[in-house]
PDB file of C-alpha atoms and ligand atoms in Angstrom:
ATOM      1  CA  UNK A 508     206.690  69.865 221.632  1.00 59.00           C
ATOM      2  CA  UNK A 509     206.993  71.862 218.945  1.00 65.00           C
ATOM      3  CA  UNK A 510     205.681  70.789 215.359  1.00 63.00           C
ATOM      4  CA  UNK A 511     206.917  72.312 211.628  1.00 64.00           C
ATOM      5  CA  UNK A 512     204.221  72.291 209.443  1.00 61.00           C
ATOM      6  CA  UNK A 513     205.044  73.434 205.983  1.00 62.00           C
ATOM      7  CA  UNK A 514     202.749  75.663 203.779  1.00 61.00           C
ATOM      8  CA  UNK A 515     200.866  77.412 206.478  1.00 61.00           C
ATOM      9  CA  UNK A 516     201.051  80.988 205.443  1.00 64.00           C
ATOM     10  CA  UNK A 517     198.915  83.836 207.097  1.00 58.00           C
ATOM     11  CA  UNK A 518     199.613  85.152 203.787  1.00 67.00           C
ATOM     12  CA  UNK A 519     196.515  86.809 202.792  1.00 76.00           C
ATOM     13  CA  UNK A 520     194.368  85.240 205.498  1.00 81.00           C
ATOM     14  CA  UNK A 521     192.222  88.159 207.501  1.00 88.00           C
ATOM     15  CA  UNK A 522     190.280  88.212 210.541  1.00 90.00           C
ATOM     16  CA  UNK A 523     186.372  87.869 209.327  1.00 88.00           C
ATOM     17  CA  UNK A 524     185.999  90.417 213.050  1.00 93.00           C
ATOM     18  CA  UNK A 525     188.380  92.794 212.609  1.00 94.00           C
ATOM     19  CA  UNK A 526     189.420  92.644 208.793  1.00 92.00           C
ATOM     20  CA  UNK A 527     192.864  92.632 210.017  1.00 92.00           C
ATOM     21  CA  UNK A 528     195.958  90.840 208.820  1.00 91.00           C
ATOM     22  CA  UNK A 529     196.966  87.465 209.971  1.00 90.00           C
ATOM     23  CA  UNK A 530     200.054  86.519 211.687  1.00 89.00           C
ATOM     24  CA  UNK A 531     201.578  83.546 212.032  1.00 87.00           C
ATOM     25  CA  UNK A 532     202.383  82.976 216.029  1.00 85.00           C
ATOM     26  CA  UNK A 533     202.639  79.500 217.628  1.00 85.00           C
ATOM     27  CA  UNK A 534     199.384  78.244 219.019  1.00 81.00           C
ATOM     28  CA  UNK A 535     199.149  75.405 221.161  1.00 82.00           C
ATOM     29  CA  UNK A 536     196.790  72.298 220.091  1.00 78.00           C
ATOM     30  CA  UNK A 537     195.741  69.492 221.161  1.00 77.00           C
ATOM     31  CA  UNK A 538     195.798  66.148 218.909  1.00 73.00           C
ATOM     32  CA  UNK A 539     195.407  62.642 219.469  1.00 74.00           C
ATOM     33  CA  UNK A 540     195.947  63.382 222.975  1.00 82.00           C
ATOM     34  CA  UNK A 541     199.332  65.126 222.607  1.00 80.00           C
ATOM     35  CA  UNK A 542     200.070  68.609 222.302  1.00 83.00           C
ATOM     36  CA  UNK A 543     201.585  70.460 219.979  1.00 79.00           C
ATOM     37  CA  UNK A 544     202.730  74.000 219.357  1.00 83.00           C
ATOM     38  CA  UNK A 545     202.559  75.001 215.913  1.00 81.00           C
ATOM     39  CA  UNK A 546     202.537  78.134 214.574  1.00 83.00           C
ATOM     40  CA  UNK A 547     198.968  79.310 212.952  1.00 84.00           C
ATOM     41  CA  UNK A 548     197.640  82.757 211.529  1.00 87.00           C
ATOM     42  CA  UNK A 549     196.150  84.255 214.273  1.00 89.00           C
ATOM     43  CA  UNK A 550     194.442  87.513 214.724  1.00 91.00           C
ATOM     44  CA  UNK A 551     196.664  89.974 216.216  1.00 89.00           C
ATOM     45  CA  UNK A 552     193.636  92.155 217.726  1.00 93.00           C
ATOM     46  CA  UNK A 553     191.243  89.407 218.908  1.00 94.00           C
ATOM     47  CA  UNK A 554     193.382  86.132 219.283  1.00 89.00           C
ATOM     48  CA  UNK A 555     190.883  84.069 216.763  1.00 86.00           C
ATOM     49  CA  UNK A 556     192.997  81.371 215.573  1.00 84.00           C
ATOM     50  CA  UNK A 557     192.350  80.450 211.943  1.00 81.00           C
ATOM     51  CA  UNK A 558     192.559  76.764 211.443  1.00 77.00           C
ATOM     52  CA  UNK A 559     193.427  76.299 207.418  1.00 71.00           C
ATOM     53  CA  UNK A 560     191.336  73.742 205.481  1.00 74.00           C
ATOM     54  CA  UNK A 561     194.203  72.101 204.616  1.00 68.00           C
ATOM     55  CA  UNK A 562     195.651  71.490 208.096  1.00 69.00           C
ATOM     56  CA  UNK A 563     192.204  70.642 209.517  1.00 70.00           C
ATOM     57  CA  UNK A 564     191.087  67.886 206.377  1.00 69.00           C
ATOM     58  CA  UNK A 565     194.983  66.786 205.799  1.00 60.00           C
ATOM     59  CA  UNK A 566     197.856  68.287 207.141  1.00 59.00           C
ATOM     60  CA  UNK A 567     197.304  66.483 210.506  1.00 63.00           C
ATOM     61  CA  UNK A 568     199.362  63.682 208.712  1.00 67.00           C
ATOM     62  CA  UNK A 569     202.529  65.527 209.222  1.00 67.00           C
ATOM     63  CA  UNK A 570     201.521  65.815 212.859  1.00 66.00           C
ATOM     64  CA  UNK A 571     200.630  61.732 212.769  1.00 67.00           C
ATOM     65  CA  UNK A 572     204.195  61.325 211.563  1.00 72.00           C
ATOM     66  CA  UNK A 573     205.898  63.541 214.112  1.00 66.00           C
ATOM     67  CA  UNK A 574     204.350  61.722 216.709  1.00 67.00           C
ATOM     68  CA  UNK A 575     205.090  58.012 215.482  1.00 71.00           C
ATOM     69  CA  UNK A 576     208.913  59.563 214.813  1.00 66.00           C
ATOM     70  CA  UNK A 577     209.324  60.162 218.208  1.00 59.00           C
TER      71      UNK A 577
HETATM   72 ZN1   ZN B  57     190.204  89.480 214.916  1.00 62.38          ZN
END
């Protein structure tokens, strides 16, 4: 399943270990007992995936309403 979240930019995000540039790539999650792939600024030299504030405190909604969509 794959989930659109809007405003998650790597824009300006950087790996705190390698001080390298973000990219957005689809990472896989798991929520609410579902998964999702959703695509997250991730490090392209050691695969840390950077969970924004915003998706971890409120942006989880839009995931909410995907899944009672369905
Ligand atoms: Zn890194």
């Amino acid at each position: 399943m794959k989930a659109e979240l809007k405003d998650i930019s790597a824009q300006g995000w950087l790996c705190e270990t390698c001080k390298a540039p973000l990219e957005v790539l689809p990472a896989d999650i798991l929520y609410m007992g579902s998964s999702f792939t959703v695509d997250l600024p991730r490090c392209p030299k050691c695969g840390y995936t950077f969970i924004p504030p915003e998706l971890a405190e409120g942006k989880m909604r839009e995931v909410e309403q995907i899944l009672e969509d369905k």
